[in-house]
């Protein structure tokens, strides 16, 4: 089992591991085919993904994104499986799609879609997505500009010690002159309560 966890750790980008959401590895190892299997890990993931398991679809997308000894790197296939997993609400896939759309990586660059997919993951408590979404709100890219919403998302990411989130949160608090945190806490609750649906 540790071999598989190390392997997924190697192919997963840093922001996925840093977000604290690594549970999909355990879900795959224990629920897809019940632990030990005569198939390779990649074969098990492929079977589960084709069977509609959204966490397996996300894992398969990562395997296609980076390639393995038995799966040739295929970023186009990665996007296909990411979209399946993201539409099922898998937060990591939503975050990854947001990055792809923001930078036009194997998809047509679309900052509005990027913001939407970031929001999908941000509402599910993924700090990397919260940080990226906050940046878009501050700049008014893909979403209406709102320094208050930017601050709310930065501060949520800061609670997970996401790099630079606390600095950005402090900077915006100072800029907006916010000392009473009650309104900010209410806004954060409202933000987390609404949204998080997969994008269309």
mmCIF file of C-alpha atoms in Angstrom:
data_model
loop_
_atom_site.group_PDB
_atom_site.id
_atom_site.type_symbol
_atom_site.label_atom_id
_atom_site.label_comp_id
_atom_site.label_asym_id
_atom_site.label_seq_id
_atom_site.Cartn_x
_atom_site.Cartn_y
_atom_site.Cartn_z
ATOM 1 C CA UNK A 1 0.000 0.000 0.000
ATOM 2 C CA UNK A 2 2.765 2.469 0.878
ATOM 3 C CA UNK A 3 4.226 1.926 -2.575
ATOM 4 C CA UNK A 4 0.969 3.078 -4.191
ATOM 5 C CA UNK A 5 0.668 6.085 -1.887
ATOM 6 C CA UNK A 6 4.244 7.130 -2.675
ATOM 7 C CA UNK A 7 3.561 6.696 -6.360
ATOM 8 C CA UNK A 8 0.444 8.898 -6.322
ATOM 9 C CA UNK A 9 2.341 11.439 -4.259
ATOM 10 C CA UNK A 10 4.965 11.602 -6.980
ATOM 11 C CA UNK A 11 2.519 12.158 -9.835
ATOM 12 C CA UNK A 12 0.265 14.578 -7.956
ATOM 13 C CA UNK A 13 1.134 18.271 -8.227
ATOM 14 C CA UNK A 14 2.248 20.049 -5.069
ATOM 15 C CA UNK A 15 -0.932 22.054 -4.702
ATOM 16 C CA UNK A 16 -2.977 18.853 -4.513
ATOM 17 C CA UNK A 17 -0.873 17.479 -1.661
ATOM 18 C CA UNK A 18 -0.612 20.872 0.049
ATOM 19 C CA UNK A 19 -4.374 21.225 0.149
ATOM 20 C CA UNK A 20 -4.618 18.410 2.652
ATOM 21 C CA UNK A 21 -7.004 16.453 0.402
ATOM 22 C CA UNK A 22 -5.154 13.238 -0.282
ATOM 23 C CA UNK A 23 -8.005 10.989 0.745
ATOM 24 C CA UNK A 24 -8.801 9.942 -2.814
ATOM 25 C CA UNK A 25 -5.738 7.675 -2.688
ATOM 26 C CA UNK A 26 -7.176 5.706 0.210
ATOM 27 C CA UNK A 27 -10.612 5.662 -1.381
ATOM 28 C CA UNK A 28 -9.130 4.088 -4.493
ATOM 29 C CA UNK A 29 -6.986 1.586 -2.655
ATOM 30 C CA UNK A 30 -9.718 0.276 -0.398
ATOM 31 C CA UNK A 31 -13.009 0.768 -2.195
ATOM 32 C CA UNK A 32 -12.359 0.244 -5.879
ATOM 33 C CA UNK A 33 -11.498 -3.442 -5.814
ATOM 34 C CA UNK A 34 -11.164 -4.326 -2.175
ATOM 35 C CA UNK A 35 -7.471 -4.021 -1.370
ATOM 36 C CA UNK A 36 -5.091 -6.524 -2.939
ATOM 37 C CA UNK A 37 -5.551 -7.096 -6.644
ATOM 38 C CA UNK A 38 -3.917 -9.174 -9.331
ATOM 39 C CA UNK A 39 -4.138 -6.203 -11.674
ATOM 40 C CA UNK A 40 -1.752 -3.270 -11.753
ATOM 41 C CA UNK A 41 -2.746 -0.115 -9.920
ATOM 42 C CA UNK A 42 -3.240 1.668 -13.248
ATOM 43 C CA UNK A 43 -5.502 -1.110 -14.546
ATOM 44 C CA UNK A 44 -7.603 -0.971 -11.383
ATOM 45 C CA UNK A 45 -7.954 2.795 -11.677
ATOM 46 C CA UNK A 46 -8.928 2.545 -15.350
ATOM 47 C CA UNK A 47 -11.583 -0.086 -14.612
ATOM 48 C CA UNK A 48 -13.043 1.930 -11.750
ATOM 49 C CA UNK A 49 -13.001 5.145 -13.808
ATOM 50 C CA UNK A 50 -14.768 3.508 -16.728
ATOM 51 C CA UNK A 51 -17.283 2.123 -14.234
ATOM 52 C CA UNK A 52 -18.143 5.694 -13.208
ATOM 53 C CA UNK A 53 -16.130 6.085 -9.986
ATOM 54 C CA UNK A 54 -15.477 9.837 -9.904
ATOM 55 C CA UNK A 55 -12.444 9.618 -7.590
ATOM 56 C CA UNK A 56 -10.913 7.026 -9.930
ATOM 57 C CA UNK A 57 -11.642 9.336 -12.866
ATOM 58 C CA UNK A 58 -9.669 12.063 -11.123
ATOM 59 C CA UNK A 59 -6.785 9.695 -10.365
ATOM 60 C CA UNK A 60 -6.805 8.487 -13.983
ATOM 61 C CA UNK A 61 -6.682 12.085 -15.194
ATOM 62 C CA UNK A 62 -3.522 12.610 -13.119
ATOM 63 C CA UNK A 63 -1.988 9.420 -14.473
ATOM 64 C CA UNK A 64 -2.644 10.593 -18.046
ATOM 65 C CA UNK A 65 -1.354 14.065 -17.201
ATOM 66 C CA UNK A 66 2.040 12.821 -16.062
ATOM 67 C CA UNK A 67 2.339 9.359 -17.592
ATOM 68 C CA UNK A 68 3.531 6.134 -15.949
ATOM 69 C CA UNK A 69 5.410 3.003 -16.926
ATOM 70 C CA UNK A 70 2.178 1.516 -18.255
ATOM 71 C CA UNK A 71 0.165 4.626 -19.218
ATOM 72 C CA UNK A 72 1.605 6.918 -21.852
ATOM 73 C CA UNK A 73 1.328 10.622 -21.096
ATOM 74 C CA UNK A 74 -1.767 12.000 -22.828
ATOM 75 C CA UNK A 75 -2.842 15.495 -21.650
ATOM 76 C CA UNK A 76 -5.911 15.454 -23.917
ATOM 77 C CA UNK A 77 -7.173 12.291 -22.212
ATOM 78 C CA UNK A 78 -6.363 13.915 -18.901
ATOM 79 C CA UNK A 79 -8.747 16.794 -19.686
ATOM 80 C CA UNK A 80 -11.519 14.363 -20.661
ATOM 81 C CA UNK A 81 -11.264 12.485 -17.353
ATOM 82 C CA UNK A 82 -10.831 15.694 -15.355
ATOM 83 C CA UNK A 83 -14.085 17.014 -16.770
ATOM 84 C CA UNK A 84 -15.915 13.802 -15.868
ATOM 85 C CA UNK A 85 -14.595 13.923 -12.300
ATOM 86 C CA UNK A 86 -15.169 17.669 -11.926
ATOM 87 C CA UNK A 87 -18.764 17.418 -13.147
ATOM 88 C CA UNK A 88 -19.262 14.787 -10.443
ATOM 89 C CA UNK A 89 -18.040 17.348 -7.909
ATOM 90 C CA UNK A 90 -14.527 16.054 -7.168
ATOM 91 C CA UNK A 91 -12.784 19.099 -5.707
ATOM 92 C CA UNK A 92 -9.274 18.255 -6.917
ATOM 93 C CA UNK A 93 -10.521 17.869 -10.479
ATOM 94 C CA UNK A 94 -12.350 21.211 -10.230
ATOM 95 C CA UNK A 95 -9.149 22.899 -9.076
ATOM 96 C CA UNK A 96 -7.084 21.286 -11.819
ATOM 97 C CA UNK A 97 -9.590 22.325 -14.503
ATOM 98 C CA UNK A 98 -9.524 25.863 -13.149
ATOM 99 C CA UNK A 99 -5.775 25.966 -13.661
ATOM 100 C CA UNK A 100 -6.092 24.567 -17.169
ATOM 101 C CA UNK A 101 -8.691 27.147 -18.165
ATOM 102 C CA UNK A 102 -6.838 30.037 -16.554
ATOM 103 C CA UNK A 103 -3.637 29.313 -18.459
ATOM 104 C CA UNK A 104 -5.050 27.670 -21.599
ATOM 105 C CA UNK A 105 -3.337 24.350 -20.945
ATOM 106 C CA UNK A 106 -4.794 21.892 -23.495
ATOM 107 C CA UNK A 107 -8.085 23.822 -23.423
ATOM 108 C CA UNK A 108 -9.089 27.185 -24.810
ATOM 109 C CA UNK A 109 -8.156 29.846 -22.270
ATOM 110 C CA UNK A 110 -11.312 31.007 -20.490
ATOM 111 C CA UNK A 111 -10.949 33.008 -17.283
ATOM 112 C CA UNK A 112 -14.690 32.791 -16.548
ATOM 113 C CA UNK A 113 -14.559 28.984 -16.611
ATOM 114 C CA UNK A 114 -11.378 29.101 -14.545
ATOM 115 C CA UNK A 115 -13.156 31.160 -11.882
ATOM 116 C CA UNK A 116 -16.152 28.836 -11.936
ATOM 117 C CA UNK A 117 -14.041 25.705 -11.449
ATOM 118 C CA UNK A 118 -11.950 27.372 -8.745
ATOM 119 C CA UNK A 119 -15.186 28.276 -6.963
ATOM 120 C CA UNK A 120 -16.374 24.672 -7.176
ATOM 121 C CA UNK A 121 -13.246 23.517 -5.310
ATOM 122 C CA UNK A 122 -13.051 26.556 -3.015
ATOM 123 C CA UNK A 123 -16.526 25.871 -1.634
ATOM 124 C CA UNK A 124 -15.338 22.365 -0.775
ATOM 125 C CA UNK A 125 -12.567 23.777 1.443
ATOM 126 C CA UNK A 126 -9.619 23.415 -0.931
ATOM 127 C CA UNK A 127 -7.245 26.215 0.113
ATOM 128 C CA UNK A 128 -5.349 26.381 -3.182
ATOM 129 C CA UNK A 129 -8.626 27.028 -5.002
ATOM 130 C CA UNK A 130 -9.627 29.568 -2.349
ATOM 131 C CA UNK A 131 -6.346 31.411 -2.869
ATOM 132 C CA UNK A 132 -6.615 31.408 -6.681
ATOM 133 C CA UNK A 133 -10.263 32.504 -6.536
ATOM 134 C CA UNK A 134 -9.366 35.316 -4.121
ATOM 135 C CA UNK A 135 -6.753 36.533 -6.585
ATOM 136 C CA UNK A 136 -9.374 36.644 -9.352
ATOM 137 C CA UNK A 137 -11.815 38.548 -7.143
ATOM 138 C CA UNK A 138 -9.156 41.086 -6.251
ATOM 139 C CA UNK A 139 -8.329 41.696 -9.907
ATOM 140 C CA UNK A 140 -11.874 41.362 -11.216
ATOM 141 C CA UNK A 141 -10.855 38.630 -13.647
ATOM 142 C CA UNK A 142 -13.612 36.171 -14.555
ATOM 143 C CA UNK A 143 -15.728 37.460 -11.662
ATOM 144 C CA UNK A 144 -16.960 40.928 -10.645
ATOM 145 C CA UNK A 145 -14.221 42.670 -8.697
ATOM 146 C CA UNK A 146 -14.753 42.478 -4.941
ATOM 147 C CA UNK A 147 -11.966 43.179 -2.482
ATOM 148 C CA UNK A 148 -14.193 41.972 0.341
ATOM 149 C CA UNK A 149 -14.771 38.577 -1.277
ATOM 150 C CA UNK A 150 -11.072 38.401 -2.105
ATOM 151 C CA UNK A 151 -10.290 39.000 1.552
ATOM 152 C CA UNK A 152 -12.813 36.364 2.641
ATOM 153 C CA UNK A 153 -11.282 33.714 0.378
ATOM 154 C CA UNK A 154 -7.700 34.671 1.273
ATOM 155 C CA UNK A 155 -8.538 34.405 4.965
ATOM 156 C CA UNK A 156 -10.144 30.984 4.495
ATOM 157 C CA UNK A 157 -7.031 29.746 2.683
ATOM 158 C CA UNK A 158 -4.904 31.219 5.481
ATOM 159 C CA UNK A 159 -6.647 28.972 7.995
ATOM 160 C CA UNK A 160 -4.980 26.042 6.216
ATOM 161 C CA UNK A 161 -1.615 27.838 6.250
ATOM 162 C CA UNK A 162 -1.687 28.061 2.461
ATOM 163 C CA UNK A 163 1.513 29.866 1.345
ATOM 164 C CA UNK A 164 1.139 33.673 1.231
ATOM 165 C CA UNK A 165 -2.560 33.533 2.124
ATOM 166 C CA UNK A 166 -2.057 35.137 5.544
ATOM 167 C CA UNK A 167 0.073 37.913 4.027
ATOM 168 C CA UNK A 168 -2.538 38.627 1.351
ATOM 169 C CA UNK A 169 -5.309 38.538 3.942
ATOM 170 C CA UNK A 170 -3.478 41.000 6.205
ATOM 171 C CA UNK A 171 -2.724 43.290 3.255
ATOM 172 C CA UNK A 172 -6.371 43.470 2.190
ATOM 173 C CA UNK A 173 -7.617 43.887 5.774
ATOM 174 C CA UNK A 174 -5.318 46.872 6.120
ATOM 175 C CA UNK A 175 -6.328 48.240 2.715
ATOM 176 C CA UNK A 176 -10.042 47.954 3.509
ATOM 177 C CA UNK A 177 -9.602 49.189 7.071
ATOM 178 C CA UNK A 178 -11.373 46.156 8.495
ATOM 179 C CA UNK A 179 -10.883 45.759 12.221
ATOM 180 C CA UNK A 180 -14.174 44.180 13.242
ATOM 181 C CA UNK A 181 -14.049 40.633 11.891
ATOM 182 C CA UNK A 182 -17.741 39.876 12.518
ATOM 183 C CA UNK A 183 -18.871 40.954 9.035
ATOM 184 C CA UNK A 184 -16.020 39.049 7.456
ATOM 185 C CA UNK A 185 -16.882 35.872 9.368
ATOM 186 C CA UNK A 186 -20.510 36.181 8.241
ATOM 187 C CA UNK A 187 -19.443 36.652 4.627
ATOM 188 C CA UNK A 188 -17.173 33.611 4.823
ATOM 189 C CA UNK A 189 -20.029 31.485 6.160
ATOM 190 C CA UNK A 190 -22.316 32.732 3.411
ATOM 191 C CA UNK A 191 -19.710 32.012 0.755
ATOM 192 C CA UNK A 192 -19.193 28.458 1.944
ATOM 193 C CA UNK A 193 -22.925 27.809 2.335
ATOM 194 C CA UNK A 194 -23.769 28.823 -1.239
ATOM 195 C CA UNK A 195 -22.131 27.575 -4.407
ATOM 196 C CA UNK A 196 -19.746 24.710 -4.950
ATOM 197 C CA UNK A 197 -21.798 23.226 -7.755
ATOM 198 C CA UNK A 198 -19.955 21.812 -10.766
ATOM 199 C CA UNK A 199 -19.699 24.222 -13.703
ATOM 200 C CA UNK A 200 -21.531 23.661 -16.967
#
